[in-house]
Amino acid sequence: MDSVPKSAASVKKILCEAPMESVVQVSGTVISRPPGQENPKMPTGEIEIKVKSAQLLNTCKKLPFEIKDFVKKTEALRLQYRYLDLRSFQMQYNLRLRSRMVMKMREYLCNLHGFVDIETPTLFKRTPGGAKEFVIPSREPGKFYCLPQSPQQFKQLLMVGGLDRYFQVARCYRDEGSRPDRQPEFTQIDIEMSFVDQIGIRSLIEGLLQYSWPSDKDPVVVPFPSMTFAEALASYGTDKPDTRFGMKIVDISDVFRNTKVGFLQDALSKPQGTVKAICISEGAKYLKRKDIESLRKLAADHFNQEVLPVFPKANRNWNSPVAKSIMEEQRSELIRLMEIQEDGVVLLTAGEHRKACSVLGKLRLECADLLEARGLVLRDPALFSFLWVVDFPLFLPKEENPGELESAHHPFTAPHPSDIHLLHTEPKQVRSQHYDLVLNGNEIGGGSIRIHDAELQRYILATLLKEDVKLLSHLLQALDFGAPPHGGIALGLDRLICLVTGAPSIRDVIAFPKSFRGHDLMSNAPDSLPPEELKPYHIQVSWPADSEAEKSSLNQPYHPES
Amino acid sequence: MDSVPKSAASVKKILCEAPMESVVQVSGTVISRPPGQENPKMPTGEIEIKVKSAQLLNTCKKLPFEIKDFVKKTEALRLQYRYLDLRSFQMQYNLRLRSRMVMKMREYLCNLHGFVDIETPTLFKRTPGGAKEFVIPSREPGKFYCLPQSPQQFKQLLMVGGLDRYFQVARCYRDEGSRPDRQPEFTQIDIEMSFVDQIGIRSLIEGLLQYSWPSDKDPVVVPFPSMTFAEALASYGTDKPDTRFGMKIVDISDVFRNTKVGFLQDALSKPQGTVKAICISEGAKYLKRKDIESLRKLAADHFNQEVLPVFPKANRNWNSPVAKSIMEEQRSELIRLMEIQEDGVVLLTAGEHRKACSVLGKLRLECADLLEARGLVLRDPALFSFLWVVDFPLFLPKEENPGELESAHHPFTAPHPSDIHLLHTEPKQVRSQHYDLVLNGNEIGGGSIRIHDAELQRYILATLLKEDVKLLSHLLQALDFGAPPHGGIALGLDRLICLVTGAPSIRDVIAFPKSFRGHDLMSNAPDSLPPEELKPYHIQVSWPADSEAEKSSLNQPYHPES
């Protein structure tokens, strides 16, 4: 290290010759900036230091990219040199805001509402159907821990254990392979309470978000509106509606009940057959013919569903033969029913209720993208539109075998009190006491009132879901020993902070995220291990037949992902 | 669920017939307790409820043990029914105190000292020499993540990244197999700062503990005393002295320098040869002959070291031939030097400095146990005696090959500024800037000022430690890009809370701990997995040759550990 220089010239030399991003120590006198040179945007913008001595503490070598150049770098480069990327204004803002917001949440829960912060294990046991859980070999041959997807079982056991207000900022794990904007480890604000109902949890969370909301954003208005799952599907075609803008789905079956148009009649005659539409305000002004065609193609390709553009008031029809088949009186009825203004475009589809809603829900978001690309603002980034979605079905038909049931959320969710009588007769009709919290079209949390009755839990697990109850015997047994009624929720912290900061990806609110392939591009994890390090765990690698080439390249130098 | 009854008789019936630990809901009027029936020890001791209606919300089946009967249960039973054990007064107290204390720490760090709470990954890469790290197979054949033993690399990278005050309540992992009072996952208060020196970190931590200390304990007095490693070894025979009581080791080599006693002369003539002793006050009164013999046996069995009891003032000698060989003048000199009172017993040993200190350090604690078993109080459980131990050696000779060096703590520890010149000539003589925090004889934290100079770090890793620097290339590279001087510390939270609450084991301050064999006795983790669940991870179990019997018993019912 250089010694402290004395002369003004040598000070100047040190400071001028130090490469960008080097670390220097200066001593001197704090003085006001000369008039006109103040910078009110900087916290230190009113002062400067009259330097007496300077010392170069650490030199910075040539940087792989400029720190300020946040947007222009590839993400792979940013992740490889994460420690440099962290110096950017954006990453500093995101991580510091995250820390402050979590701290406020803790104050709210711990100090204001008597919650107890309890850590639960991450070395746990496979949960039934936990196909996405990482496995960890132990030193006992053939025995494995698993990294849990959430502390669900533990939080319920804490309620049985009399820790009646639990919370934890919990690390969770999910092995989903490569999925964009997902992380193999993520964090949730995990909450559970005894003697609480749905409204109790909801107002707790509303207060929590209001209390912890950053002061530089518009304040959170409570209570949040709520909507049933059925209504969300019918009006927005999704269980996580972005309620910042309209363009709601309208059921126009009645308009076409007596039409002669064959494909509409076909659709309406089938079970749950409907005709649905969304109206794109100013669509005729901002959307081009190719936009409409790409929307129709999307519906055809991804939903196998025909979508029909109608221009009820605009003097345009693009000679679409299907559109022509809509009669003038139906057009007028549409205008009345959907409150269509000048230049409004209607996208119409016919088919089974859920499918028709889904396709229009997707097109609604696509239209918003298209209109915003043309300069309209539908989804104000400064607006935070919270929504509770409630009354989900308790069960869904299994995808691989629709004759059987699976839990819509998880098997500990309590049935809706009004529907309990249907459990034995029409379980598919039973609504649950599950609730999702949606923010600007993203699910940021979910929870439920749980089953606290051991018999009911056994009936649902064994009889309705046909699960192996042995794996959950400890939980079932716990319910037998005076479990209080309880419920809870988990908020996805990474997603929430991402929405609050307006970051383009959750990777921008995590200090050291994995790439979308699950790699740490800085340290090159996961990495190969010599076989002797696997020996204590009694495992060996089963090399796929075609991976000999791959195997021999394991010790090759590292190539970043693109 | 029962419907709400109306008559007083039916209310009484419900409440009287509900088994212990059942959950009931009562409605009624809060009234004062009749005079004389108040219980000031209960928060609700002044009131009672005049019940109008009652409802049994959940019945409790016959309990495997009484909740109040905390001490009499075996720990295996407590861990198997952890959710019941959590209802005990002790577990509620421990977990709630832990939550409050951590919350106060967060307030101190986040709100008062500008620290940023940053989460670091737990799916990471093997660190060099990280033989105790759990491995996690990924979906890429032969590639593994590891669970880190601490966020050491990440916290240093955060300093390089300009997050100059980092903290995290960090989950850490260490696979040590079966070790009493260790947990495979544990929690540390992890802290790192830029532009800080040893004193800066130490006063931060002193303030942190003072601020977060429970109000029902004696307040923490700061600053904490500090002691060099050399002094701790010489006076207490350990690097974590329990400074609640004296009985310090005294070097009495000079007393025996000119003696004729052969074995003392032998010892003194060897390199670093010494004669050392501790004085057990009132030992002659409280210790029995068999106690002294068991202490001597311990020294012989575990340290291969002869220990000699001397009774300088008591009129007793038990005819020990070695003791007789100590002359009267040496005895008087001992009394003067060690300030021996009536009934004091001296335990004397001769040998190499470090070994002599170690054996007497161990005997010092054994004596304290023995005296306390006889009713003396040496270590007041209400007393919290903090101590900094500093100036550790930077390197130690490798156990398996004493010609080579290994880091006494970890390879990122900075050398003591006064000793840097010795790095190239006498590295074994270099002291480090490591510091340990000791509480009542337990190491509860440790940290250091780190190396921020890439060249120095490379020299230590490659030349002195002969490590493969490739595995740490990202960290070395980071130091090249303007890393600030930095340092930090980690406090072992489980151990700290254990000492604060006076719990007999860290398992009593963790909601769901593993048994000493690393098992979750409630859910039976780790558990066997069907081979198809290992397939996505490209691993298979290598069954030990003699474990076929074990393998076939994998699906047998569970037997709790004893």
Coordinates of N, CA and C in Angstrom, one line a residue, chain B residues 24 63 82 110 152 202 231 266-267 301 322 344 378 397 401 403 440 444 480 526:
Chain B
V24 N -61.6 -25.5 23.2 CA -62.9 -25.1 23.4 C -63.1 -23.6 23.1
L63 N -53.0 -38.3 25.5 CA -51.6 -37.8 25.2 C -50.6 -38.9 25.5
R82 N -43.0 -33.6 18.9 CA -42.5 -32.3 19.1 C -43.6 -31.3 19.2
C110 N -30.4 -2.9 11.2 CA -31.1 -2.3 10.1 C -31.5 -0.9 10.4
Q152 N -19.7 -17.1 3.7 CA -18.4 -16.4 3.7 C -18.1 -15.7 2.3
R202 N -15.8 -5.1 16.8 CA -16.0 -5.5 18.2 C -17.0 -4.6 18.9
E231 N -2.4 -15.8 25.7 CA -2.8 -15.6 27.1 C -3.9 -16.6 27.6
D266 N 13.5 -33.4 33.7 CA 13.3 -33.9 32.3 C 12.5 -32.9 31.5
A267 N 11.3 -32.6 32.0 CA 10.3 -31.8 31.3 C 10.9 -30.4 31.0
D301 N -5.3 -40.7 30.6 CA -6.0 -41.4 29.5 C -6.1 -40.5 28.3
V322 N 5.1 -39.3 44.5 CA 5.6 -38.2 43.7 C 5.4 -36.9 44.4
G344 N -6.6 -25.3 50.1 CA -6.4 -25.3 48.6 C -5.6 -26.5 48.2
L378 N -19.5 -22.0 41.4 CA -18.3 -21.3 40.7 C -18.8 -20.6 39.5
P397 N 0.1 -26.0 11.7 CA 0.6 -27.2 10.9 C -0.5 -28.1 10.6
N401 N -0.1 -33.8 8.1 CA 1.3 -33.5 7.5 C 1.8 -32.2 8.1
G403 N 4.4 -30.7 8.2 CA 5.3 -29.9 7.5 C 4.6 -28.8 6.6
N440 N -19.1 -17.4 28.7 CA -19.1 -18.4 29.7 C -18.4 -19.7 29.2
I444 N -19.2 -18.2 20.9 CA -20.5 -17.9 20.3 C -20.3 -17.1 19.1
D480 N -9.7 -8.1 -7.5 CA -9.0 -7.3 -8.5 C -9.7 -6.0 -8.9
P526 N -33.9 -38.5 7.6 CA -34.0 -38.8 6.2 C -34.7 -40.2 6.0

